Coordinates of C-alpha atoms in Angstrom, one line a residue:
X1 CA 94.6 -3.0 39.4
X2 CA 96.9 -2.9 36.3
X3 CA 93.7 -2.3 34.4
X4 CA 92.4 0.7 36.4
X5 CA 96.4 2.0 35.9
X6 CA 96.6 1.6 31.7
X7 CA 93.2 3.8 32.1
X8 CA 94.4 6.6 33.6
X9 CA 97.3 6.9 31.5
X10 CA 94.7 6.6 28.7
X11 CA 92.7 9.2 29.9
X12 CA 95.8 11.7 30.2
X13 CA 97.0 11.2 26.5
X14 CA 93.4 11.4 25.3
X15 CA 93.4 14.8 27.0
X16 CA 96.8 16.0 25.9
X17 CA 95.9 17.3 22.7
X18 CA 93.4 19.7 23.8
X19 CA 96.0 21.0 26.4
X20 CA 97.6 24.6 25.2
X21 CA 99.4 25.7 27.9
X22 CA 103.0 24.5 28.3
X23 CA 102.6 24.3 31.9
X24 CA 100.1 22.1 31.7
X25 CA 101.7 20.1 29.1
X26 CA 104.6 19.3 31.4
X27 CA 101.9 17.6 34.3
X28 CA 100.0 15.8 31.9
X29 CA 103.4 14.3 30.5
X30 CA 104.3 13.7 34.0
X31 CA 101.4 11.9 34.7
X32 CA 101.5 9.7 31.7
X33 CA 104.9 8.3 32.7
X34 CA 104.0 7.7 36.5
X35 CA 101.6 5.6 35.1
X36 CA 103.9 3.7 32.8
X37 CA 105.7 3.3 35.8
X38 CA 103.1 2.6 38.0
X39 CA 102.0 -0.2 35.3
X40 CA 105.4 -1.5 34.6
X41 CA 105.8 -2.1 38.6
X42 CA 102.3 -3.9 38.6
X43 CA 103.7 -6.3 35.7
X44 CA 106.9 -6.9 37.2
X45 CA 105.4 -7.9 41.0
X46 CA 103.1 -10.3 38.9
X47 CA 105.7 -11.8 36.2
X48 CA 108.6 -12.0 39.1
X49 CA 106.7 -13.1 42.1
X50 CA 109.7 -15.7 43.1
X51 CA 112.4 -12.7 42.2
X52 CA 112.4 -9.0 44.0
X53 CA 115.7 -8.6 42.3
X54 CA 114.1 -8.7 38.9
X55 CA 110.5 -7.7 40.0
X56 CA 112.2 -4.1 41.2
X57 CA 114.7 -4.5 37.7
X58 CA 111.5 -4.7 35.4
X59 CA 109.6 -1.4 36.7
X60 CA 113.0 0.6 36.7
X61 CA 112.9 1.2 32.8
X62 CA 110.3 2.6 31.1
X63 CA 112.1 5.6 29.7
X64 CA 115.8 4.3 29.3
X65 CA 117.5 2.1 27.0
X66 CA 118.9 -0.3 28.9
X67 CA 117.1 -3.2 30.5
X68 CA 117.4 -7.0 31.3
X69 CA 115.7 -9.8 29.3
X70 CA 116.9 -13.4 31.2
X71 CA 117.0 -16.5 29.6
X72 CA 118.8 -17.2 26.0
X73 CA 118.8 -15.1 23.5
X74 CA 120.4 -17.1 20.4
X75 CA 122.7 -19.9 20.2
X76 CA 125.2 -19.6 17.7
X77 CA 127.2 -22.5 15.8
X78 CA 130.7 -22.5 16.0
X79 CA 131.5 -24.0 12.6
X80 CA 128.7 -21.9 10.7
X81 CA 130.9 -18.6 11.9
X82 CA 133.9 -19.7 11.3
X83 CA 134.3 -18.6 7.7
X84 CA 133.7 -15.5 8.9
X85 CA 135.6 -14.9 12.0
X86 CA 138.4 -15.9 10.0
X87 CA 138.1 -13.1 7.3
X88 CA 137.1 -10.7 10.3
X89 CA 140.7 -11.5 11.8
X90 CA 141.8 -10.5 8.3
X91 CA 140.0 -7.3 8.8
X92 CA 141.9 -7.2 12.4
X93 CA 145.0 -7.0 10.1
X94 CA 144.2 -4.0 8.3
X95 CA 143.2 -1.8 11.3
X96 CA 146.5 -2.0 12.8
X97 CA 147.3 0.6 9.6
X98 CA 144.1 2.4 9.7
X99 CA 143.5 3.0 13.1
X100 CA 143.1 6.8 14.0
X101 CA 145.8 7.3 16.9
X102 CA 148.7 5.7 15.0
X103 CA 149.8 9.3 13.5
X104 CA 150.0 10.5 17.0
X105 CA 151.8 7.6 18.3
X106 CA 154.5 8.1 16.0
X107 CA 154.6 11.6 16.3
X108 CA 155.1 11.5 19.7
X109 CA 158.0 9.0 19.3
X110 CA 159.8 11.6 16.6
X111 CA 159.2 14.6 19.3
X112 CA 161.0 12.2 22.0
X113 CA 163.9 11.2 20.3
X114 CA 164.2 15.0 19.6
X115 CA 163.7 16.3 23.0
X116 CA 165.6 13.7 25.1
X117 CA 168.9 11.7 24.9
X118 CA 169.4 8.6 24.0
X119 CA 167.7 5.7 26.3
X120 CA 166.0 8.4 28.7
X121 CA 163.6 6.8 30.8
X122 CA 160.9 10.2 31.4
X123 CA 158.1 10.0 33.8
X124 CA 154.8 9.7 32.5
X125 CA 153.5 13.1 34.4
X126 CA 156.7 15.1 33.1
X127 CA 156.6 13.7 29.5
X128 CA 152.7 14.2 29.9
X129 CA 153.4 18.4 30.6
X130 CA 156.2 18.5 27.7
X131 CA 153.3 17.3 25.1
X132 CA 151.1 19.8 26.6
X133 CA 154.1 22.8 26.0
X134 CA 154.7 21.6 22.8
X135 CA 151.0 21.6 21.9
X136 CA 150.4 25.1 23.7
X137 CA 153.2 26.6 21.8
X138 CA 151.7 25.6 18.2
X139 CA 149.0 27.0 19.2
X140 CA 149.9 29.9 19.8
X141 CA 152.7 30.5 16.7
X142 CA 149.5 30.8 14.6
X143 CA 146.7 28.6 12.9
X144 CA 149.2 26.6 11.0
X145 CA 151.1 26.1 14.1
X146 CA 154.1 26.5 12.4
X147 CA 157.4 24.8 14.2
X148 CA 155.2 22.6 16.2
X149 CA 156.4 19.0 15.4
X150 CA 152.3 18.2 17.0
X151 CA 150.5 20.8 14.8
X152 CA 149.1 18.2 12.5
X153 CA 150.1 14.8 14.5
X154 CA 146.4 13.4 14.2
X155 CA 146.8 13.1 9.9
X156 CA 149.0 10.9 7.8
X157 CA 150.0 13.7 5.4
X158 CA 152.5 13.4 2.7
X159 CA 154.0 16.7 3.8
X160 CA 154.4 15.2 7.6
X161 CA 157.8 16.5 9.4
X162 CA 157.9 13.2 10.9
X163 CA 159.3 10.6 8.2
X164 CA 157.4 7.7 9.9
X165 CA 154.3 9.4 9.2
X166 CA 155.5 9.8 5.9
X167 CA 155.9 6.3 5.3
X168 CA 152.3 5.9 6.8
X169 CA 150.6 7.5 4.0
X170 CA 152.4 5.5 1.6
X171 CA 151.3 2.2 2.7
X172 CA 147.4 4.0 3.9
X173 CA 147.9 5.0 -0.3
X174 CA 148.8 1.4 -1.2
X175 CA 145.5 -0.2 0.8
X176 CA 143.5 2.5 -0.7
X177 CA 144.8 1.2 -3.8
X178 CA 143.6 -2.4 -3.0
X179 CA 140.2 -1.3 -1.3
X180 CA 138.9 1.5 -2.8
X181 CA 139.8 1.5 -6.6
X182 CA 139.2 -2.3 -7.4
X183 CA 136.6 -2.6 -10.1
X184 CA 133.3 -4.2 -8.8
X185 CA 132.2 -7.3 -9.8
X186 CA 128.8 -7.3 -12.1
X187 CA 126.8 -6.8 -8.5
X188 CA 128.1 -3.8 -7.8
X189 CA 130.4 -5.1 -5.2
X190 CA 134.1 -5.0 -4.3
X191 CA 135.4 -8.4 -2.9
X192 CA 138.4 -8.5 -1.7
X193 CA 140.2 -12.0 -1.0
X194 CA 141.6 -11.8 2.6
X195 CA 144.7 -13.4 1.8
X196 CA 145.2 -10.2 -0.2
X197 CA 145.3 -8.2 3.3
X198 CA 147.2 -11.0 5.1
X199 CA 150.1 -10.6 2.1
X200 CA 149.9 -6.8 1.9
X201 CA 150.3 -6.8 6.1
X202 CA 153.5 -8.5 6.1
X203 CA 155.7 -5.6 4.0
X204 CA 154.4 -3.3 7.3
X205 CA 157.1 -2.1 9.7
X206 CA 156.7 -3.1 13.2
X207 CA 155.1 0.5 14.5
X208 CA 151.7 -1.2 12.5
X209 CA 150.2 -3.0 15.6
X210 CA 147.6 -5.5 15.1
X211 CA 144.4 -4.6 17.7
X212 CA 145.2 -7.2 20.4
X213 CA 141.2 -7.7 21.7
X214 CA 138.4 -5.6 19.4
X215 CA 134.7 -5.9 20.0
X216 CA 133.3 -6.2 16.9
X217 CA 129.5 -4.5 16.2
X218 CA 127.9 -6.6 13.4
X219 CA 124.9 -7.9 11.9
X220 CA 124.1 -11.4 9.9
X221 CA 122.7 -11.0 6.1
X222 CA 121.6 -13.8 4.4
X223 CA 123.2 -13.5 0.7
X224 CA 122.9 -15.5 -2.4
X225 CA 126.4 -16.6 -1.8
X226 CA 126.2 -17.5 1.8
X227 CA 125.8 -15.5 5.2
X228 CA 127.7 -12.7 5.2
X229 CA 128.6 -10.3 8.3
X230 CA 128.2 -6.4 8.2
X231 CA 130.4 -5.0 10.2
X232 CA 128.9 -1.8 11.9
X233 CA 131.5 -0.3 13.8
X234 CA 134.6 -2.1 15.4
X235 CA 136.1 -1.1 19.5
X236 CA 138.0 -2.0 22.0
X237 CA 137.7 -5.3 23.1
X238 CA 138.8 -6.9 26.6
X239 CA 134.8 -7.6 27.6
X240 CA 133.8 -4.4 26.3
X241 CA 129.8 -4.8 25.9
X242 CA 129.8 -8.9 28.0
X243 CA 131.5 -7.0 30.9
X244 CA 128.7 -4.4 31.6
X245 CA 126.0 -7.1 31.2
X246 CA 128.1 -9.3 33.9
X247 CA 128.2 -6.4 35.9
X248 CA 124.3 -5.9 35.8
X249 CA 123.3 -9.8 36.3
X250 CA 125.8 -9.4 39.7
X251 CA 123.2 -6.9 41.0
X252 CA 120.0 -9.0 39.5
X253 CA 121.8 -12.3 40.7
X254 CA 121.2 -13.7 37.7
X255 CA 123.6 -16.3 36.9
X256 CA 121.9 -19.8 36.0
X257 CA 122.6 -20.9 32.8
X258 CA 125.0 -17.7 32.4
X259 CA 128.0 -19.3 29.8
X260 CA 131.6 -19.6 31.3
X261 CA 133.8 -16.9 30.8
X262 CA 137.7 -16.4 30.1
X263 CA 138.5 -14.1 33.0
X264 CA 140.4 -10.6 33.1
X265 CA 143.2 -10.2 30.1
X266 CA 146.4 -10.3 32.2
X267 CA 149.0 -10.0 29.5
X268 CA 150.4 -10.9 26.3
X269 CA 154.2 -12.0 26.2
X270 CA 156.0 -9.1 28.4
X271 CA 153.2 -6.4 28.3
X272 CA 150.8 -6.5 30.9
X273 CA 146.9 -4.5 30.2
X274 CA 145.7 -1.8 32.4
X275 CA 141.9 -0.8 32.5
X276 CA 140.6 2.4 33.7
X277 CA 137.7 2.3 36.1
X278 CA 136.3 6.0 35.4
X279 CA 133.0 5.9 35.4
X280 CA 133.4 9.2 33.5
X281 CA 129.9 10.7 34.2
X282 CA 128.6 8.0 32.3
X283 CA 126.7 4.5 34.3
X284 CA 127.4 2.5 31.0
X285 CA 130.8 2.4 32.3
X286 CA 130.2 0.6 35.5
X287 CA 131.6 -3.3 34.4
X288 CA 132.9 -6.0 35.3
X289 CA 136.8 -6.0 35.3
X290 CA 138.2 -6.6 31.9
X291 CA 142.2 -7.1 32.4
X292 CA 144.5 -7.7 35.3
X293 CA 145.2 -4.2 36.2
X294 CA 143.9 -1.1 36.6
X295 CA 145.3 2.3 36.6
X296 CA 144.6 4.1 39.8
X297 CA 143.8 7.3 38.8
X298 CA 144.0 10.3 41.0
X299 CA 139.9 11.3 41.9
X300 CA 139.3 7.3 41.4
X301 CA 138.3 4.7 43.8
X302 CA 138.9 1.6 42.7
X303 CA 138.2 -2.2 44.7
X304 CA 141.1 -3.8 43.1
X305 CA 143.9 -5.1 45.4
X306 CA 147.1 -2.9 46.0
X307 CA 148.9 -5.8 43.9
X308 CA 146.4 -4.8 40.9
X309 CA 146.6 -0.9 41.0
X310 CA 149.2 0.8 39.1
X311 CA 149.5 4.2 40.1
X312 CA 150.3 7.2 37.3
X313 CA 153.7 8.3 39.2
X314 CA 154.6 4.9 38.9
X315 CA 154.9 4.7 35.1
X316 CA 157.6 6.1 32.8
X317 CA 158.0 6.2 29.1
X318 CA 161.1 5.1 26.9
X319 CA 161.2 4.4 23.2
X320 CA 160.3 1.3 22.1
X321 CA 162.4 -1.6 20.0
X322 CA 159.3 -1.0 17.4
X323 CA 159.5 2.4 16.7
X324 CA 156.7 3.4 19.6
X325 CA 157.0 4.6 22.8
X326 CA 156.5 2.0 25.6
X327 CA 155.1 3.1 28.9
X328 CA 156.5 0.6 31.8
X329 CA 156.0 0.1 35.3
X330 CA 158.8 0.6 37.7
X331 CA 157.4 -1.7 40.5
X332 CA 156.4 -4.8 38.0
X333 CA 159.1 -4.1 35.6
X334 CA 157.2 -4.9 32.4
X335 CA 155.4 -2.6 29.9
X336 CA 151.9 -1.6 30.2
X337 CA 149.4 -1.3 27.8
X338 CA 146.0 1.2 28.8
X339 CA 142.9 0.3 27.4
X340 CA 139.3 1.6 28.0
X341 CA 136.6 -1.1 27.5
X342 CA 134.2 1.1 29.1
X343 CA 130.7 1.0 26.9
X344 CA 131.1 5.4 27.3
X345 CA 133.2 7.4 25.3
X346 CA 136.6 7.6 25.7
X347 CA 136.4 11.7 25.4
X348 CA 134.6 11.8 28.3
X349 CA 137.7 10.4 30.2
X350 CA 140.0 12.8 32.2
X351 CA 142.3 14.0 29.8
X352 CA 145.6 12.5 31.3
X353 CA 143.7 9.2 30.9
X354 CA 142.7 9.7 26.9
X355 CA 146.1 10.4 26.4
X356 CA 147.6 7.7 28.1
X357 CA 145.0 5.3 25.6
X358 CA 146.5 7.7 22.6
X359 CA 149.6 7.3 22.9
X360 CA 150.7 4.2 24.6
X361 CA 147.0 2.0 24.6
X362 CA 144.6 0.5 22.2
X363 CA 142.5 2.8 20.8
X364 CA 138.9 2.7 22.0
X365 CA 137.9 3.0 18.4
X366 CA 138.8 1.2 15.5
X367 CA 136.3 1.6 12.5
X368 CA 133.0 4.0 12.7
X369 CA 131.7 7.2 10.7
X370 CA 135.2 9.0 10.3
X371 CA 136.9 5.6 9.2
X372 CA 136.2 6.2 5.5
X373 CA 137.8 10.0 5.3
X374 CA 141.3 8.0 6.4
X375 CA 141.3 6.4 3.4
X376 CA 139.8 8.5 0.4
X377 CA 140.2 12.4 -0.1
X378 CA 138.1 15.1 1.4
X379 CA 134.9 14.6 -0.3
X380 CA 133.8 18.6 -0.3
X381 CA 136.2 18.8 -2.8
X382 CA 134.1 17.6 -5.3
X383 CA 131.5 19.2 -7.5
X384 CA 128.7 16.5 -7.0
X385 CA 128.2 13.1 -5.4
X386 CA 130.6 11.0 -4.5
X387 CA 129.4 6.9 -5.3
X388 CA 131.5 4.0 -3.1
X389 CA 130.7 0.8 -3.9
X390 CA 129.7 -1.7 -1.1
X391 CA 133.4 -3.0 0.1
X392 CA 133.9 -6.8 1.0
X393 CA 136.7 -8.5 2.9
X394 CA 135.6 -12.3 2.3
X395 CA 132.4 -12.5 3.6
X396 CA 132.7 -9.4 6.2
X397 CA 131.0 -6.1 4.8
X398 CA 133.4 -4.1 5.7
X399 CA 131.5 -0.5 3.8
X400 CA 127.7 -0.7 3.0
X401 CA 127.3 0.6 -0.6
X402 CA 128.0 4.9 0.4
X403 CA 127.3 8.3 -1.1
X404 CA 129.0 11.2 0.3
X405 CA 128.2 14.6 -0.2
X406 CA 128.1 18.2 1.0
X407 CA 125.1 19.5 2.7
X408 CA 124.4 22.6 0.2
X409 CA 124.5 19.7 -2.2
X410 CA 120.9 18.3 -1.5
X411 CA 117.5 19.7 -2.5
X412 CA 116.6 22.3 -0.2
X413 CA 113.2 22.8 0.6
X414 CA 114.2 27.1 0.2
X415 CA 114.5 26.5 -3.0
X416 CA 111.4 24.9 -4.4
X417 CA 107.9 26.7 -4.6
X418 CA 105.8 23.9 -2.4
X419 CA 107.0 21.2 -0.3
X420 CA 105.3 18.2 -2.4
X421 CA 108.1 20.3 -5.4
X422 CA 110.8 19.9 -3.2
X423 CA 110.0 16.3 -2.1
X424 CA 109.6 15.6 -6.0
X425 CA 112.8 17.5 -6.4
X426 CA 114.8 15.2 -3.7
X427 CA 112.9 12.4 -5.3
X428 CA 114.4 12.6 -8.9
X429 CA 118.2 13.5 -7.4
X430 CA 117.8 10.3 -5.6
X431 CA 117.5 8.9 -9.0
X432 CA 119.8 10.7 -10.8
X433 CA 122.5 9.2 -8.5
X434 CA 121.3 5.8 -7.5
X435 CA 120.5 6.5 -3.7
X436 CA 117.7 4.0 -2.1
X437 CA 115.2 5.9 -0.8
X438 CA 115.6 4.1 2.0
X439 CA 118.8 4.6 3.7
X440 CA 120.3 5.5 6.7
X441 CA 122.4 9.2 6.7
X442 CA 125.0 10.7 9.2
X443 CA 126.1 14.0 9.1
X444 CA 129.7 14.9 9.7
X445 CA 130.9 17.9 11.4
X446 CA 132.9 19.9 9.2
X447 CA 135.1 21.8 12.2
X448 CA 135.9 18.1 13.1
X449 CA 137.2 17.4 9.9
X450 CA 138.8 20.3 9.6
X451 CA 141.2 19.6 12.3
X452 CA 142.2 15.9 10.9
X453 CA 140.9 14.3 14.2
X454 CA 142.6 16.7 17.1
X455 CA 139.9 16.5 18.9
X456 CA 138.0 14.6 22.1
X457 CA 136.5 12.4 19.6
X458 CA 132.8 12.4 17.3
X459 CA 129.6 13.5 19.2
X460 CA 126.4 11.6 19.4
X461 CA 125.4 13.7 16.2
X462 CA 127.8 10.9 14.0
X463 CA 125.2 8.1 14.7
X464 CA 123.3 6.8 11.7
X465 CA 119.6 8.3 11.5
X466 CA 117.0 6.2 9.5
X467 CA 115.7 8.3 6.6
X468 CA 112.7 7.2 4.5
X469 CA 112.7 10.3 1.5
X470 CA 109.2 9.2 0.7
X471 CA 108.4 10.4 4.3
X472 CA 108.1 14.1 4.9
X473 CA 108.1 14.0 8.8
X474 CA 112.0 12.5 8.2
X475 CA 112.9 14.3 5.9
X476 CA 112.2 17.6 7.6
X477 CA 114.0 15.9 10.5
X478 CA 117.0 15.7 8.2
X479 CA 117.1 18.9 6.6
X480 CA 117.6 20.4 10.3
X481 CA 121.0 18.9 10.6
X482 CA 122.1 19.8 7.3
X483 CA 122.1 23.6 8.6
X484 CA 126.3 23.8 8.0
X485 CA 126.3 23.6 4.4
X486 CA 130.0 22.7 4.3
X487 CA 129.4 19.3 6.5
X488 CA 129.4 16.3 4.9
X489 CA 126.7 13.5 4.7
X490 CA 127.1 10.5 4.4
X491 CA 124.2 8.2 2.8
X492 CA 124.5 4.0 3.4
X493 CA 122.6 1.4 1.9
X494 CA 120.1 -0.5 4.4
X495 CA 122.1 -3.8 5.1
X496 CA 120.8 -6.4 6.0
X497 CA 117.4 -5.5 4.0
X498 CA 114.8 -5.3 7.1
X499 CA 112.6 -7.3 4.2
X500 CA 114.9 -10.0 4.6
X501 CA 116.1 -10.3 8.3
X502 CA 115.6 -13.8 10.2
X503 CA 112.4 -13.7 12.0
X504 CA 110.3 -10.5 13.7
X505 CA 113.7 -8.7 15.1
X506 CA 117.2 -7.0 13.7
X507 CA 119.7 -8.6 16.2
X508 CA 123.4 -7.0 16.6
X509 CA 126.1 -9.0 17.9
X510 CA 129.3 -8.1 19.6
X511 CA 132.1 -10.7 18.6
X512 CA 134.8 -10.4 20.7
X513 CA 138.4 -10.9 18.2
X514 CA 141.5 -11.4 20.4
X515 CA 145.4 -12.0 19.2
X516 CA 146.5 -15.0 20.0
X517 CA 149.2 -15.4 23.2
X518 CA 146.9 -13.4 25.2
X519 CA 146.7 -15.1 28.9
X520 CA 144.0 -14.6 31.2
X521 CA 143.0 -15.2 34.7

């Protein structure tokens, strides 16, 4: 049967490239994936005979990105990663200055003390409107938004109103110092010694939060020095990632051999962690609860007990001993911290809710593509191509080796007579400023950078795309989103080499890094 099935679907892309019409195009497509689905199905009744659950699992998926593999995956050793868990927690450290909502956060605090007396207790949904005012009437007193203590809340300028912001830059400045203008070592490499972070950390004022829980994205490379861990991009924590696969081995009921876990974060000394259970338009969001709480939301239904809920009207805002605001619940009495460990974005969350996580939470990004342009100047600025060196934290990668650029800055294909000229032209600027030809590039939105990071957060468009220069199919794939010639690309050294990964497959792993104190069911 399966045979007759992987036939037909051969016969329909044999035939697809006679097919002109677009019409017709469509139905043989749509053929070719009943099939696959058909086949899948076929090879799932076989393969699962003693499981529906799974059998019906396995033919969902032949087009999406998300489906189940049971049984174990790797086994890690405890001792081998230590080394480098403990130079990630130094890593932990740092974000607390570098993390992108901290400008906001003590903007907002500044705008409070000026706008209410001292030890006002304001309800969320009033203080929530104010913000809103204030932002509305920047807006509109012009593009500099002039007298608006919020016009530029989302950068650490210099030239901030807000003194705390001030101070902000100066110690961003002072890490800059320590990360970004060290010479490298005769590799090519910047090592930093994490003790250096660890000692730098303890001048910071209390408004520098270390991330409580952060879900770590990262890959092993085997080095000449030892194993070393490249951190992709860093995220809220609290089960992000586990959670969702918990939640989809529920429906499987797929739990032997499934490894203990700690339980819901409930709190850490007198503040207690609220999740949000939008599922924001987006089914990676469907999980497994992550903390004790849950913030019930207007427009979401939620199975948590009445006990567990905390309801928007029920939550005030004061300022905090630290220099923050704290957000507290009047029924439990005790601070509350919101947090989105949601796999989805947190712009897609309603926009009370992404500013709760803004301005009182954890923010649902730490570290990705925008992470660098915190800590260096605007790269348009310069005339040619800027080089940073691969950046090391122990033996945590915290930057691949990095070019940045402006788009008008690369070879166009416009402006070479044949397109074997202009892929020798690319070829030979490659070369002139030490780019692999193998890399991987993401392309920055200027308008985004342009506005510090006031907006609902990065698009899809900031992923990474593979980009082989010797191949022309990618790189006329690239040159179609360089089309703004002011946006910035950004060019990263493959790490770990895919000549020198451990066996057939690239694996990513989530490590889960969480502040110690923190209590859970």
């Amino acid at each position: 049967r399966l045979d007759r099935t992987l036939l037909g679907v051969a016969e329909a892309l044999s035939s697809y490239p006679a097919v002109t019409e677009p019409g017709d195009r469509v139905a043989v497509r749509d053929a070719v994936v009943r099939g696959l689905d058909t086949a899948l199905r076929e090879v799932g009744d076989h393969a699962h005979a003693h499981s529906p659950k799974m059998a019906q699992e396995f033919a969902r998926y032949s087009f999406y990105e998300n489906a189940v593999h049971p049984g174990t995956t790797a086994v890690l050793d405890r001792a081998g990663w230590r080394p480098l868990l403990d130079d990630l927690d130094a890593v932990r450290t740092l974000l607390g200055l570098i993390g992108p909502d901290l400008p906001f956060k003590l903007t907002l605090s500044e705008m409070f003390r000026s706008r209410y007396p001292a030890g006002a207790q304001i309800p969320l949904l009033v203080f929530y409107r104010d913000v809103l005012a204030e932002q509305s009437a920047g807006a509109a007193s012009g593009p500099a938004g002039q007298g608006s203590l919020l016009a530029h809340s989302r950068v650490a300028a210099a030239d901030s109103p807000v003194g705390a912001v001030r101070e902000l830059h100066r110690l961003r400045t002072a890490v800059k110092r320590l990360l970004g203008e060290r010479r490298p070592d005769g590799d090519g490499v910047v090592r930093v010694d994490p003790e250096e972070v660890r000692t730098l950390a303890k001048e910071w004022p209390d408004w520098v939060r270390t991330p409580t829980s952060l879900a770590v994205y990262c890959q092993l490379a085997d080095a000449v020095r030892g194993p070393e861990l490249v951190v992709n991009s860093i995220g809220c924590g609290f089960g992000r990632g586990r959670n969702r696969v918990r939640q989809i081995l529920d429906v499987l009921d797929l739990h032997a051999d499934v490894p203990d876990e700690p339980g819901p974060a409930v709190h850490r000394g007198d503040m207690l962690f609220a999740e949000f259970e939008a599922v924001a338009r987006s089914a990676v969001n469907v999980r497994k609860p992550g903390v004790g709480l849950v913030v019930d939301y207007p427009g979401v239904r939620s199975m948590r007990t009445d006990d567990d809920r905390v309801p928007v009207n029920d939550l005030y805002v004061h300022g905090g001993d630290d220099g923050l605001l704290a957000l507290v619940s009047r029924r439990l009495g005790r601070r509350i911290c919101p947090v989105h460990p949601g796999l989805g974005a947190d712009r897609l969350l309603p926009p009370a809710a992404r500013f709760m996580i803004e301005a009182f939470g954890e923010s649902n990004t730490w570290f990705g593509a925008h992470t660098e342009l915190r800590m260096t100047s605007d790269p348009r600025a310069d005339d040619g191509v800027r080089h940073l060196p691969r950046l090391m934290v122990g033996g945590v990668v915290l930057r691949r080796a990095m070019w940045m650029t402006r788009a008008d800055r690369l070879p166009r294909r416009a402006d070479a007579e044949t397109g074997a000229a202009w892929m020798l032209r690319t070829a030979a600027w490659l070369a002139e400023h030490g780019i692999p030809e193998r890399c991987f590039v993401t392309v920055l939105d200027p308008a985004f950078l342009g506005q510090g990071e006031n907006r609902q957060g990065p698009s899809n468009d900031t992923k990474p795309n593979y980009v082989d220069f010797a191949s022309t199919l990618l790189l006329l794939g690239l040159e179609r989103r360089l089309a703004e010639p002011d946006a910035i690309v950004q060019i990263s050294e493959m790490l770990p080499d895919p000549g020198q990964v451990r066996g057939e497959h690239v694996a990513e792993y989530i490590v889960e890094l969480n502040e110690p104190g923190v209590t859970y069911v």
